[in-house]
Amino acid sequence: MVSTRSKNQGSTAQAAGEKRSASNKDQPTAKKLKREAEGGEKTETQTKLDDMEGFAGTADTKAKDEEGEEEGSETEGKDRKAEEGQNVDEGDGEGDDVAAEVLTKGDTPGVDDEPKHGTLESGHIYFLYRPKVEEEDPESLDDVSKFHILLIPKSSPHDKGHFHRIIEVGKKKLPDPGAKHQVIWGLVSAASTDKGDLKDSFGAKEYDTKTRGHRHQPAARPAARGHYILHSPRDELADSPDHNRKRDFKTLMVYEITTPAHHDFGQVQSELGIEEKGAVVLQVKDPDAPSVNNPRAASIPREKRPQYPPNLSNLFQNRKFIPANPPSFLYYPGTELLIITSPHDLHDSLGKNGDKVASDLDKDAEKESVDVDGALKELGLSKKEFEEEALEGAWA
């Protein structure tokens, strides 16, 4: 797997680390009580989550004024936790309340709602970040409010029309490709067949508050564009009667970046954790289970969380997390995700036919490659409204 980590990132992280204080230790008793409260059988993923510092406690929050606008600067402790993945930075949160906007049902035109193996979906992928309020010239991840993955499927049933989903990524970056096991939460914040919704989702926002007057949040910046597949490798032990069925249908989101080109990969892509070719594991959370470690979803009442049909909800079988298979789980705004590192070689991760799957990905990525202008046009955006420097490796 190609690595795009830069020296700038390493030096920035080292300098920031000198300022950060040590985080609180996990409380085993609290974790035990949490598991008992959640009920159900504990999966391998849940065991790892319990042992991970990043999911040991509830998220930190900032003080907000009467308008719900966050005040004050980030604390050193929060900086440390954001670096280590312990808690998720909620960004500025102004004018972007998922709890108020989330829908209960997604648009699922003609999709297959049964889990299966192989390549489940393919299409175009974008990574975008939005600067913090009033931050027109971001210079690092510290100036970023939110980080999004935009998926535009092009395989059936979406080969004849537009469909997109937006996934908000916690910690404002992808899991570290070099980590053995790192988990970051995600949230499906939108799903739509209307291309015009993209401008509403990623455009600049203007509003007024009683305490601070007029406020401006800059438009999101596309940082990378490429081709992706959702793929479930066949487990060769799946037919064994002793096989743990809960490990079946593992789902990978595999991507290959076409814009920026190799020579334009820079600090932006490195700090956001974007590789030229990479993969992460996707799991979905049972909406009936408590959202104690996902600050963006914790405030969403149950009636506004996804209302999966029985054929999807029955797949959980008392498990808190299951593979995002079938992809129709991702049609439901409010769906909570785990985005997990895939530490293996890409070809090995893709299963027995990994070489062919990777080769097909290369061919599709090359065939559908576009330049910066083409990327913006596909999104219905313009250079006048959206900064493009990030697609050339520089913060903007």
mmCIF file of C-alpha atoms in Angstrom:
data_model
loop_
_atom_site.group_PDB
_atom_site.id
_atom_site.type_symbol
_atom_site.label_atom_id
_atom_site.label_comp_id
_atom_site.label_asym_id
_atom_site.label_seq_id
_atom_site.Cartn_x
_atom_site.Cartn_y
_atom_site.Cartn_z
ATOM 1 C CA MET A 1 0.000 0.000 0.000
ATOM 2 C CA VAL A 2 1.315 3.345 -0.944
ATOM 3 C CA SER A 3 2.170 5.625 1.962
ATOM 4 C CA THR A 4 1.778 9.389 1.684
ATOM 5 C CA ARG A 5 2.805 10.484 5.145
ATOM 6 C CA SER A 6 4.873 13.678 5.036
ATOM 7 C CA LYS A 7 7.680 14.956 7.209
ATOM 8 C CA ASN A 8 5.604 18.053 7.893
ATOM 9 C CA GLN A 9 2.963 15.935 9.555
ATOM 10 C CA GLY A 10 5.478 14.216 11.779
ATOM 11 C CA SER A 11 7.045 17.483 12.941
ATOM 12 C CA THR A 12 3.632 19.061 13.506
ATOM 13 C CA ALA A 13 2.446 16.114 15.573
ATOM 14 C CA GLN A 14 5.675 16.140 17.610
ATOM 15 C CA ALA A 15 5.384 19.865 18.353
ATOM 16 C CA ALA A 16 1.744 19.520 19.282
ATOM 17 C CA GLY A 17 2.494 16.527 21.473
ATOM 18 C CA GLU A 18 4.851 18.575 23.647
ATOM 19 C CA LYS A 19 1.930 20.793 24.646
ATOM 20 C CA ARG A 20 -0.503 18.055 25.482
ATOM 21 C CA SER A 21 -1.129 16.715 28.923
ATOM 22 C CA ALA A 22 -1.565 13.055 29.751
ATOM 23 C CA SER A 23 -5.081 11.688 29.358
ATOM 24 C CA ASN A 24 -7.100 10.068 32.105
ATOM 25 C CA LYS A 25 -6.715 6.333 32.500
ATOM 26 C CA ASP A 26 -9.547 3.984 31.638
ATOM 27 C CA GLN A 27 -11.884 2.966 34.442
ATOM 28 C CA PRO A 28 -12.408 -0.825 34.249
ATOM 29 C CA THR A 29 -15.430 -0.679 36.540
ATOM 30 C CA ALA A 30 -17.140 1.898 34.346
ATOM 31 C CA LYS A 31 -16.488 -0.187 31.252
ATOM 32 C CA LYS A 32 -17.975 -3.258 32.908
ATOM 33 C CA LEU A 33 -21.110 -1.365 33.892
ATOM 34 C CA LYS A 34 -21.370 0.007 30.339
ATOM 35 C CA ARG A 35 -21.261 -3.508 28.859
ATOM 36 C CA GLU A 36 -23.866 -4.776 31.291
ATOM 37 C CA ALA A 37 -26.132 -1.838 30.484
ATOM 38 C CA GLU A 38 -25.864 -2.433 26.747
ATOM 39 C CA GLY A 39 -26.607 -6.133 27.035
ATOM 40 C CA GLY A 40 -26.233 -8.681 24.274
ATOM 41 C CA GLU A 41 -23.276 -10.818 23.359
ATOM 42 C CA LYS A 42 -19.912 -9.093 23.214
ATOM 43 C CA THR A 43 -18.294 -9.324 19.785
ATOM 44 C CA GLU A 44 -14.609 -9.281 18.967
ATOM 45 C CA THR A 45 -14.942 -5.665 17.858
ATOM 46 C CA GLN A 46 -16.621 -4.701 21.135
ATOM 47 C CA THR A 47 -13.793 -6.335 23.068
ATOM 48 C CA LYS A 48 -11.256 -4.247 21.172
ATOM 49 C CA LEU A 49 -13.333 -1.124 21.683
ATOM 50 C CA ASP A 50 -13.378 -1.721 25.431
ATOM 51 C CA ASP A 51 -9.608 -2.021 25.436
ATOM 52 C CA MET A 52 -9.033 1.062 23.307
ATOM 53 C CA GLU A 53 -8.265 4.331 25.040
ATOM 54 C CA GLY A 54 -10.147 6.133 22.316
ATOM 55 C CA PHE A 55 -13.509 4.640 23.268
ATOM 56 C CA ALA A 56 -13.161 4.459 27.032
ATOM 57 C CA GLY A 57 -15.261 7.439 28.048
ATOM 58 C CA THR A 58 -17.797 9.964 26.939
ATOM 59 C CA ALA A 59 -16.823 12.826 24.674
ATOM 60 C CA ASP A 60 -15.700 16.208 25.911
ATOM 61 C CA THR A 61 -17.967 19.160 25.112
ATOM 62 C CA LYS A 62 -17.396 22.903 24.914
ATOM 63 C CA ALA A 63 -19.376 25.638 26.569
ATOM 64 C CA LYS A 64 -22.074 27.127 24.362
ATOM 65 C CA ASP A 65 -23.912 30.396 24.597
ATOM 66 C CA GLU A 66 -27.672 30.897 24.340
ATOM 67 C CA GLU A 67 -27.533 30.582 20.571
ATOM 68 C CA GLY A 68 -25.816 27.196 20.759
ATOM 69 C CA GLU A 69 -22.597 28.734 19.477
ATOM 70 C CA GLU A 70 -19.401 27.351 20.971
ATOM 71 C CA GLU A 71 -17.160 29.701 22.890
ATOM 72 C CA GLY A 72 -13.564 29.581 24.038
ATOM 73 C CA SER A 73 -10.548 27.748 22.719
ATOM 74 C CA GLU A 74 -9.818 24.035 22.744
ATOM 75 C CA THR A 75 -8.110 22.768 25.876
ATOM 76 C CA GLU A 76 -4.777 20.999 25.899
ATOM 77 C CA GLY A 77 -6.465 17.860 27.172
ATOM 78 C CA LYS A 78 -8.876 17.855 24.244
ATOM 79 C CA ASP A 79 -6.012 18.379 21.809
ATOM 80 C CA ARG A 80 -4.302 15.337 23.252
ATOM 81 C CA LYS A 81 -7.439 13.239 23.015
ATOM 82 C CA ALA A 82 -8.110 14.319 19.434
ATOM 83 C CA GLU A 83 -4.588 13.278 18.463
ATOM 84 C CA GLU A 84 -4.988 9.854 20.037
ATOM 85 C CA GLY A 85 -8.520 9.280 18.821
ATOM 86 C CA GLN A 86 -9.992 9.177 22.324
ATOM 87 C CA ASN A 87 -12.841 11.555 21.654
ATOM 88 C CA VAL A 88 -14.184 13.174 18.538
ATOM 89 C CA ASP A 89 -13.884 16.883 17.906
ATOM 90 C CA GLU A 90 -17.341 18.185 17.114
ATOM 91 C CA GLY A 91 -16.006 21.120 15.112
ATOM 92 C CA ASP A 92 -17.786 24.414 15.420
ATOM 93 C CA GLY A 93 -21.208 22.867 15.184
ATOM 94 C CA GLU A 94 -22.759 26.157 14.102
ATOM 95 C CA GLY A 95 -25.652 25.821 11.677
ATOM 96 C CA ASP A 96 -24.998 22.094 11.247
ATOM 97 C CA ASP A 97 -27.169 20.186 13.676
ATOM 98 C CA VAL A 98 -27.477 16.608 12.515
ATOM 99 C CA ALA A 99 -29.862 15.846 15.367
ATOM 100 C CA ALA A 100 -32.348 18.355 13.974
ATOM 101 C CA GLU A 101 -31.898 17.484 10.310
ATOM 102 C CA VAL A 102 -31.506 13.708 10.304
ATOM 103 C CA LEU A 103 -34.160 11.702 8.505
ATOM 104 C CA THR A 104 -35.489 8.335 9.583
ATOM 105 C CA LYS A 105 -35.603 6.677 6.197
ATOM 106 C CA GLY A 106 -33.308 6.656 3.207
ATOM 107 C CA ASP A 107 -34.011 6.279 -0.475
ATOM 108 C CA THR A 108 -33.371 2.655 -1.419
ATOM 109 C CA PRO A 109 -34.339 2.288 -5.082
ATOM 110 C CA GLY A 110 -34.056 -1.351 -6.132
ATOM 111 C CA VAL A 111 -31.218 -2.282 -3.797
ATOM 112 C CA ASP A 112 -30.362 -5.791 -2.665
ATOM 113 C CA ASP A 113 -30.982 -6.012 1.070
ATOM 114 C CA GLU A 114 -29.231 -9.354 1.596
ATOM 115 C CA PRO A 115 -25.585 -9.569 2.722
ATOM 116 C CA LYS A 116 -23.279 -11.174 0.200
ATOM 117 C CA HIS A 117 -19.640 -11.496 -0.778
ATOM 118 C CA GLY A 118 -17.750 -9.894 -3.634
ATOM 119 C CA THR A 119 -17.846 -6.320 -4.893
ATOM 120 C CA LEU A 120 -21.088 -4.860 -3.592
ATOM 121 C CA GLU A 121 -20.873 -1.353 -5.034
ATOM 122 C CA SER A 122 -18.547 0.884 -7.012
ATOM 123 C CA GLY A 123 -18.421 4.546 -7.891
ATOM 124 C CA HIS A 124 -16.718 7.869 -7.259
ATOM 125 C CA ILE A 125 -15.402 8.992 -3.898
ATOM 126 C CA TYR A 126 -14.550 12.476 -2.645
ATOM 127 C CA PHE A 127 -12.884 13.575 0.564
ATOM 128 C CA LEU A 128 -13.819 17.106 1.678
ATOM 129 C CA TYR A 129 -13.072 19.238 4.720
ATOM 130 C CA ARG A 130 -14.812 22.359 5.994
ATOM 131 C CA PRO A 131 -12.809 25.103 7.775
ATOM 132 C CA LYS A 132 -13.964 26.408 11.127
ATOM 133 C CA VAL A 133 -16.236 29.432 11.383
ATOM 134 C CA GLU A 134 -14.506 32.630 10.201
ATOM 135 C CA GLU A 135 -11.395 30.630 9.222
ATOM 136 C CA GLU A 136 -10.780 31.601 5.601
ATOM 137 C CA ASP A 137 -7.174 30.416 5.385
ATOM 138 C CA PRO A 138 -6.746 27.081 7.191
ATOM 139 C CA GLU A 139 -3.146 26.008 7.616
ATOM 140 C CA SER A 140 -3.505 22.665 9.392
ATOM 141 C CA LEU A 141 -5.956 20.130 10.770
ATOM 142 C CA ASP A 142 -6.439 22.403 13.792
ATOM 143 C CA ASP A 143 -8.302 24.847 11.528
ATOM 144 C CA VAL A 144 -10.727 22.200 10.238
ATOM 145 C CA SER A 145 -14.284 21.943 11.538
ATOM 146 C CA LYS A 146 -15.444 18.758 9.822
ATOM 147 C CA PHE A 147 -14.188 16.055 7.458
ATOM 148 C CA HIS A 148 -16.518 14.245 5.062
ATOM 149 C CA ILE A 149 -16.507 11.265 2.722
ATOM 150 C CA LEU A 150 -18.808 11.675 -0.271
ATOM 151 C CA LEU A 151 -19.799 8.470 -2.084
ATOM 152 C CA ILE A 152 -21.439 8.686 -5.518
ATOM 153 C CA PRO A 153 -22.314 5.111 -6.570
ATOM 154 C CA LYS A 154 -22.179 4.387 -10.295
ATOM 155 C CA SER A 155 -22.987 0.676 -10.233
ATOM 156 C CA SER A 156 -26.536 -0.697 -10.507
ATOM 157 C CA PRO A 157 -29.094 0.522 -9.479
ATOM 158 C CA HIS A 158 -27.430 3.956 -9.691
ATOM 159 C CA ASP A 159 -25.922 3.680 -13.171
ATOM 160 C CA LYS A 160 -28.727 5.717 -14.765
ATOM 161 C CA GLY A 161 -29.187 8.521 -12.275
ATOM 162 C CA HIS A 162 -27.560 10.508 -9.513
ATOM 163 C CA PHE A 163 -27.343 9.308 -5.935
ATOM 164 C CA HIS A 164 -24.953 10.327 -3.177
ATOM 165 C CA ARG A 165 -24.317 9.829 0.510
ATOM 166 C CA ILE A 166 -22.249 11.941 2.849
ATOM 167 C CA ILE A 167 -20.380 10.385 5.764
ATOM 168 C CA GLU A 168 -19.095 12.631 8.520
ATOM 169 C CA VAL A 169 -15.806 11.331 9.917
ATOM 170 C CA GLY A 170 -14.803 11.756 13.545
ATOM 171 C CA LYS A 171 -11.349 12.988 14.544
ATOM 172 C CA LYS A 172 -11.439 14.922 11.238
ATOM 173 C CA LYS A 173 -9.251 12.317 9.495
ATOM 174 C CA LEU A 174 -9.158 8.723 8.369
ATOM 175 C CA PRO A 175 -7.652 6.069 10.634
ATOM 176 C CA ASP A 176 -3.866 5.968 10.488
ATOM 177 C CA PRO A 177 -2.955 3.442 7.760
ATOM 178 C CA GLY A 178 0.112 2.473 9.781
ATOM 179 C CA ALA A 179 -1.861 1.643 12.933
ATOM 180 C CA LYS A 180 -2.434 -1.982 13.843
ATOM 181 C CA HIS A 181 -5.980 -1.280 14.971
ATOM 182 C CA GLN A 182 -7.552 2.156 15.129
ATOM 183 C CA VAL A 183 -11.272 2.888 15.231
ATOM 184 C CA ILE A 184 -12.925 6.201 14.363
ATOM 185 C CA TRP A 185 -16.648 6.828 14.457
ATOM 186 C CA GLY A 186 -18.632 7.986 11.457
ATOM 187 C CA LEU A 187 -22.171 9.137 10.754
ATOM 188 C CA VAL A 188 -24.210 9.071 7.547
ATOM 189 C CA SER A 189 -25.317 12.695 7.565
ATOM 190 C CA ALA A 190 -27.123 12.787 4.204
ATOM 191 C CA ALA A 191 -28.383 10.595 1.367
ATOM 192 C CA SER A 192 -30.053 12.084 -1.692
ATOM 193 C CA THR A 193 -30.891 11.672 -5.367
ATOM 194 C CA ASP A 194 -30.744 15.450 -5.871
ATOM 195 C CA LYS A 195 -27.353 16.642 -7.088
ATOM 196 C CA GLY A 196 -28.287 20.178 -6.067
ATOM 197 C CA ASP A 197 -28.179 19.095 -2.427
ATOM 198 C CA LEU A 198 -24.386 18.907 -2.675
ATOM 199 C CA LYS A 199 -24.102 22.678 -2.914
ATOM 200 C CA ASP A 200 -26.380 23.030 0.095
ATOM 201 C CA SER A 201 -24.323 20.513 2.061
ATOM 202 C CA PHE A 202 -20.890 21.877 1.208
ATOM 203 C CA GLY A 203 -21.506 25.538 0.383
ATOM 204 C CA ALA A 204 -20.677 28.527 2.588
ATOM 205 C CA LYS A 205 -23.097 29.416 5.377
ATOM 206 C CA GLU A 206 -24.126 32.869 6.589
ATOM 207 C CA TYR A 207 -26.174 33.531 9.700
ATOM 208 C CA ASP A 208 -26.610 35.960 12.585
ATOM 209 C CA THR A 209 -26.467 35.470 16.339
ATOM 210 C CA LYS A 210 -27.443 37.795 19.171
ATOM 211 C CA THR A 211 -24.112 37.421 20.940
ATOM 212 C CA ARG A 212 -21.619 37.512 18.064
ATOM 213 C CA GLY A 213 -23.485 39.152 15.239
ATOM 214 C CA HIS A 214 -22.976 38.018 11.673
ATOM 215 C CA ARG A 215 -21.127 34.711 11.268
ATOM 216 C CA HIS A 216 -19.609 33.085 8.210
ATOM 217 C CA GLN A 217 -18.589 29.471 7.781
ATOM 218 C CA PRO A 218 -16.510 28.915 4.641
ATOM 219 C CA ALA A 219 -17.438 26.361 2.011
ATOM 220 C CA ALA A 220 -15.988 22.875 2.164
ATOM 221 C CA ARG A 221 -12.822 22.153 0.183
ATOM 222 C CA PRO A 222 -12.406 18.960 -1.857
ATOM 223 C CA ALA A 223 -9.113 17.338 -0.871
ATOM 224 C CA ALA A 224 -9.175 14.242 -3.087
ATOM 225 C CA ARG A 225 -11.273 12.444 -5.657
ATOM 226 C CA GLY A 226 -11.074 8.879 -6.903
ATOM 227 C CA HIS A 227 -12.772 5.553 -7.506
ATOM 228 C CA TYR A 228 -14.043 3.277 -4.743
ATOM 229 C CA ILE A 229 -15.570 -0.136 -4.209
ATOM 230 C CA LEU A 230 -17.400 -1.677 -1.282
ATOM 231 C CA HIS A 231 -16.090 -5.230 -1.172
ATOM 232 C CA SER A 232 -16.756 -8.231 1.061
ATOM 233 C CA PRO A 233 -14.005 -10.873 0.762
ATOM 234 C CA ARG A 234 -15.133 -14.480 0.919
ATOM 235 C CA ASP A 235 -14.009 -16.147 4.145
ATOM 236 C CA GLU A 236 -12.635 -19.561 3.166
ATOM 237 C CA LEU A 237 -13.774 -20.962 6.521
ATOM 238 C CA ALA A 238 -17.344 -19.764 6.062
ATOM 239 C CA ASP A 239 -18.643 -23.232 5.160
ATOM 240 C CA SER A 240 -17.216 -24.879 8.271
ATOM 241 C CA PRO A 241 -19.847 -25.765 10.921
ATOM 242 C CA ASP A 242 -17.441 -24.458 13.565
ATOM 243 C CA HIS A 243 -17.021 -21.140 11.803
ATOM 244 C CA ASN A 244 -17.951 -17.977 13.690
ATOM 245 C CA ARG A 245 -20.741 -16.637 11.490
ATOM 246 C CA LYS A 246 -20.383 -13.206 13.006
ATOM 247 C CA ARG A 247 -17.170 -12.704 11.051
ATOM 248 C CA ASP A 248 -18.883 -13.284 7.715
ATOM 249 C CA PHE A 249 -19.470 -10.450 5.257
ATOM 250 C CA LYS A 250 -16.663 -8.202 6.477
ATOM 251 C CA THR A 251 -16.953 -5.052 4.353
ATOM 252 C CA LEU A 252 -14.082 -2.944 3.064
ATOM 253 C CA MET A 253 -14.266 0.491 1.495
ATOM 254 C CA VAL A 254 -11.356 0.424 -0.940
ATOM 255 C CA TYR A 255 -10.366 3.539 -2.862
ATOM 256 C CA GLU A 256 -7.810 4.735 -5.393
ATOM 257 C CA ILE A 257 -7.222 8.480 -5.736
ATOM 258 C CA THR A 258 -7.098 10.011 -9.220
ATOM 259 C CA THR A 259 -7.114 13.708 -8.234
ATOM 260 C CA PRO A 260 -4.683 15.020 -7.119
ATOM 261 C CA ALA A 261 -2.069 13.278 -9.213
ATOM 262 C CA HIS A 262 0.816 11.529 -7.481
ATOM 263 C CA HIS A 263 3.158 14.521 -7.740
ATOM 264 C CA ASP A 264 0.522 16.826 -6.196
ATOM 265 C CA PHE A 265 -0.068 14.768 -3.059
ATOM 266 C CA GLY A 266 0.891 17.037 -0.184
ATOM 267 C CA GLN A 267 0.367 18.070 3.407
ATOM 268 C CA VAL A 268 -3.421 18.213 3.120
ATOM 269 C CA GLN A 269 -3.782 14.600 2.039
ATOM 270 C CA SER A 270 -1.178 13.451 4.550
ATOM 271 C CA GLU A 271 -2.802 15.132 7.553
ATOM 272 C CA LEU A 272 -6.253 13.878 6.565
ATOM 273 C CA GLY A 273 -4.939 10.305 6.359
ATOM 274 C CA ILE A 274 -5.709 9.955 2.640
ATOM 275 C CA GLU A 275 -3.523 7.464 0.763
ATOM 276 C CA GLU A 276 -3.136 7.165 -2.980
ATOM 277 C CA LYS A 277 -4.629 3.703 -2.638
ATOM 278 C CA GLY A 278 -6.154 2.599 0.642
ATOM 279 C CA ALA A 279 -8.874 0.697 2.457
ATOM 280 C CA VAL A 280 -10.848 0.837 5.686
ATOM 281 C CA VAL A 281 -13.299 -1.585 7.276
ATOM 282 C CA LEU A 282 -16.873 -0.337 7.720
ATOM 283 C CA GLN A 283 -19.243 -1.511 10.430
ATOM 284 C CA VAL A 284 -22.706 -0.216 11.324
ATOM 285 C CA LYS A 285 -24.169 0.207 14.794
ATOM 286 C CA ASP A 286 -27.526 -1.018 16.025
ATOM 287 C CA PRO A 287 -29.585 2.196 16.409
ATOM 288 C CA ASP A 288 -31.241 0.716 19.512
ATOM 289 C CA ALA A 289 -27.890 0.471 21.317
ATOM 290 C CA PRO A 290 -26.679 3.485 23.353
ATOM 291 C CA SER A 291 -24.462 6.021 21.544
ATOM 292 C CA VAL A 292 -22.148 6.735 24.454
ATOM 293 C CA ASN A 293 -18.967 7.326 22.441
ATOM 294 C CA ASN A 294 -20.284 9.178 19.404
ATOM 295 C CA PRO A 295 -20.959 12.812 20.377
ATOM 296 C CA ARG A 296 -22.637 13.671 17.077
ATOM 297 C CA ALA A 297 -25.159 10.841 17.417
ATOM 298 C CA ALA A 298 -25.639 10.810 21.193
ATOM 299 C CA SER A 299 -28.070 13.747 21.074
ATOM 300 C CA ILE A 300 -30.264 12.231 18.350
ATOM 301 C CA PRO A 301 -33.471 10.854 19.915
ATOM 302 C CA ARG A 302 -34.383 7.275 19.001
ATOM 303 C CA GLU A 303 -37.387 8.335 16.934
ATOM 304 C CA LYS A 304 -35.051 10.302 14.647
ATOM 305 C CA ARG A 305 -32.470 7.561 14.313
ATOM 306 C CA PRO A 306 -32.584 5.115 11.406
ATOM 307 C CA GLN A 307 -35.723 2.993 11.243
ATOM 308 C CA TYR A 308 -34.356 -0.036 9.418
ATOM 309 C CA PRO A 309 -36.822 -2.469 7.845
ATOM 310 C CA PRO A 310 -36.972 -5.910 9.507
ATOM 311 C CA ASN A 311 -34.719 -7.570 6.927
ATOM 312 C CA LEU A 312 -31.912 -5.186 7.983
ATOM 313 C CA SER A 313 -32.629 -4.808 11.695
ATOM 314 C CA ASN A 314 -32.822 -8.589 12.109
ATOM 315 C CA LEU A 315 -29.205 -8.898 10.974
ATOM 316 C CA PHE A 316 -27.931 -7.439 14.259
ATOM 317 C CA GLN A 317 -29.069 -10.414 16.386
ATOM 318 C CA ASN A 318 -28.142 -8.712 19.681
ATOM 319 C CA ARG A 319 -24.834 -7.454 18.292
ATOM 320 C CA LYS A 320 -23.986 -3.785 18.695
ATOM 321 C CA PHE A 321 -21.865 -3.662 15.519
ATOM 322 C CA ILE A 322 -22.069 -5.668 12.307
ATOM 323 C CA PRO A 323 -20.441 -5.300 8.857
ATOM 324 C CA ALA A 324 -21.952 -2.630 6.596
ATOM 325 C CA ASN A 325 -23.346 -5.372 4.394
ATOM 326 C CA PRO A 326 -25.605 -4.914 2.505
ATOM 327 C CA PRO A 327 -24.696 -1.318 1.562
ATOM 328 C CA SER A 328 -28.376 -0.383 1.912
ATOM 329 C CA PHE A 329 -27.569 0.345 5.574
ATOM 330 C CA LEU A 330 -25.820 3.437 4.222
ATOM 331 C CA TYR A 331 -29.032 4.760 2.655
ATOM 332 C CA TYR A 332 -30.305 5.786 6.072
ATOM 333 C CA PRO A 333 -29.161 9.176 7.396
ATOM 334 C CA GLY A 334 -28.249 8.888 11.056
ATOM 335 C CA THR A 335 -26.593 5.501 10.567
ATOM 336 C CA GLU A 336 -23.623 5.284 12.911
ATOM 337 C CA LEU A 337 -20.427 3.709 11.627
ATOM 338 C CA LEU A 338 -17.123 2.392 12.820
ATOM 339 C CA ILE A 339 -14.304 3.207 10.403
ATOM 340 C CA ILE A 340 -11.478 0.789 11.168
ATOM 341 C CA THR A 341 -7.945 0.406 9.885
ATOM 342 C CA SER A 342 -7.260 -2.440 7.478
ATOM 343 C CA PRO A 343 -3.675 -3.284 8.468
ATOM 344 C CA HIS A 344 -3.096 -6.012 5.887
ATOM 345 C CA ASP A 345 -1.677 -5.686 2.404
ATOM 346 C CA LEU A 346 -4.456 -4.482 0.125
ATOM 347 C CA HIS A 347 -4.399 -7.575 -2.105
ATOM 348 C CA ASP A 348 -4.561 -9.857 0.944
ATOM 349 C CA SER A 349 -7.424 -7.842 2.446
ATOM 350 C CA LEU A 350 -9.496 -8.343 -0.692
ATOM 351 C CA GLY A 351 -9.538 -12.124 -0.295
ATOM 352 C CA LYS A 352 -8.780 -15.040 -2.573
ATOM 353 C CA ASN A 353 -9.366 -13.030 -5.765
ATOM 354 C CA GLY A 354 -7.638 -9.951 -4.392
ATOM 355 C CA ASP A 355 -5.265 -9.535 -7.324
ATOM 356 C CA LYS A 356 -8.122 -9.416 -9.828
ATOM 357 C CA VAL A 357 -10.224 -7.088 -7.658
ATOM 358 C CA ALA A 358 -7.277 -4.705 -7.254
ATOM 359 C CA SER A 359 -6.541 -4.851 -10.983
ATOM 360 C CA ASP A 360 -10.169 -4.020 -11.822
ATOM 361 C CA LEU A 361 -10.009 -1.105 -9.385
ATOM 362 C CA ASP A 362 -6.896 0.221 -11.138
ATOM 363 C CA LYS A 363 -8.571 0.002 -14.550
ATOM 364 C CA ASP A 364 -11.765 1.698 -13.414
ATOM 365 C CA ALA A 365 -9.851 4.458 -11.638
ATOM 366 C CA GLU A 366 -7.765 5.158 -14.737
ATOM 367 C CA LYS A 367 -10.814 5.122 -17.019
ATOM 368 C CA GLU A 368 -12.761 7.532 -14.818
ATOM 369 C CA SER A 369 -9.893 9.860 -13.948
ATOM 370 C CA VAL A 370 -10.630 13.589 -14.255
ATOM 371 C CA ASP A 371 -8.675 16.784 -13.658
ATOM 372 C CA VAL A 372 -9.466 19.440 -11.046
ATOM 373 C CA ASP A 373 -12.011 21.181 -13.286
ATOM 374 C CA GLY A 374 -13.724 17.873 -14.001
ATOM 375 C CA ALA A 375 -13.912 17.021 -10.310
ATOM 376 C CA LEU A 376 -15.601 20.317 -9.456
ATOM 377 C CA LYS A 377 -17.964 19.997 -12.412
ATOM 378 C CA GLU A 378 -19.046 16.526 -11.311
ATOM 379 C CA LEU A 379 -20.055 17.995 -7.962
ATOM 380 C CA GLY A 380 -21.901 20.876 -9.586
ATOM 381 C CA LEU A 381 -19.442 23.296 -7.963
ATOM 382 C CA SER A 382 -17.372 26.127 -9.393
ATOM 383 C CA LYS A 383 -13.922 27.558 -8.728
ATOM 384 C CA LYS A 384 -15.575 30.838 -7.856
ATOM 385 C CA GLU A 385 -17.414 29.271 -4.926
ATOM 386 C CA PHE A 386 -14.996 26.556 -3.832
ATOM 387 C CA GLU A 387 -11.269 26.624 -3.223
ATOM 388 C CA GLU A 388 -9.329 24.146 -5.335
ATOM 389 C CA GLU A 389 -5.804 24.456 -3.930
ATOM 390 C CA ALA A 390 -6.347 21.448 -1.654
ATOM 391 C CA LEU A 391 -6.645 19.272 -4.767
ATOM 392 C CA GLU A 392 -3.077 20.332 -5.480
ATOM 393 C CA GLY A 393 -1.825 19.386 -2.015
ATOM 394 C CA ALA A 394 -1.902 22.787 -0.255
ATOM 395 C CA TRP A 395 -4.170 23.943 2.562
ATOM 396 C CA ALA A 396 -6.770 26.448 1.413
#
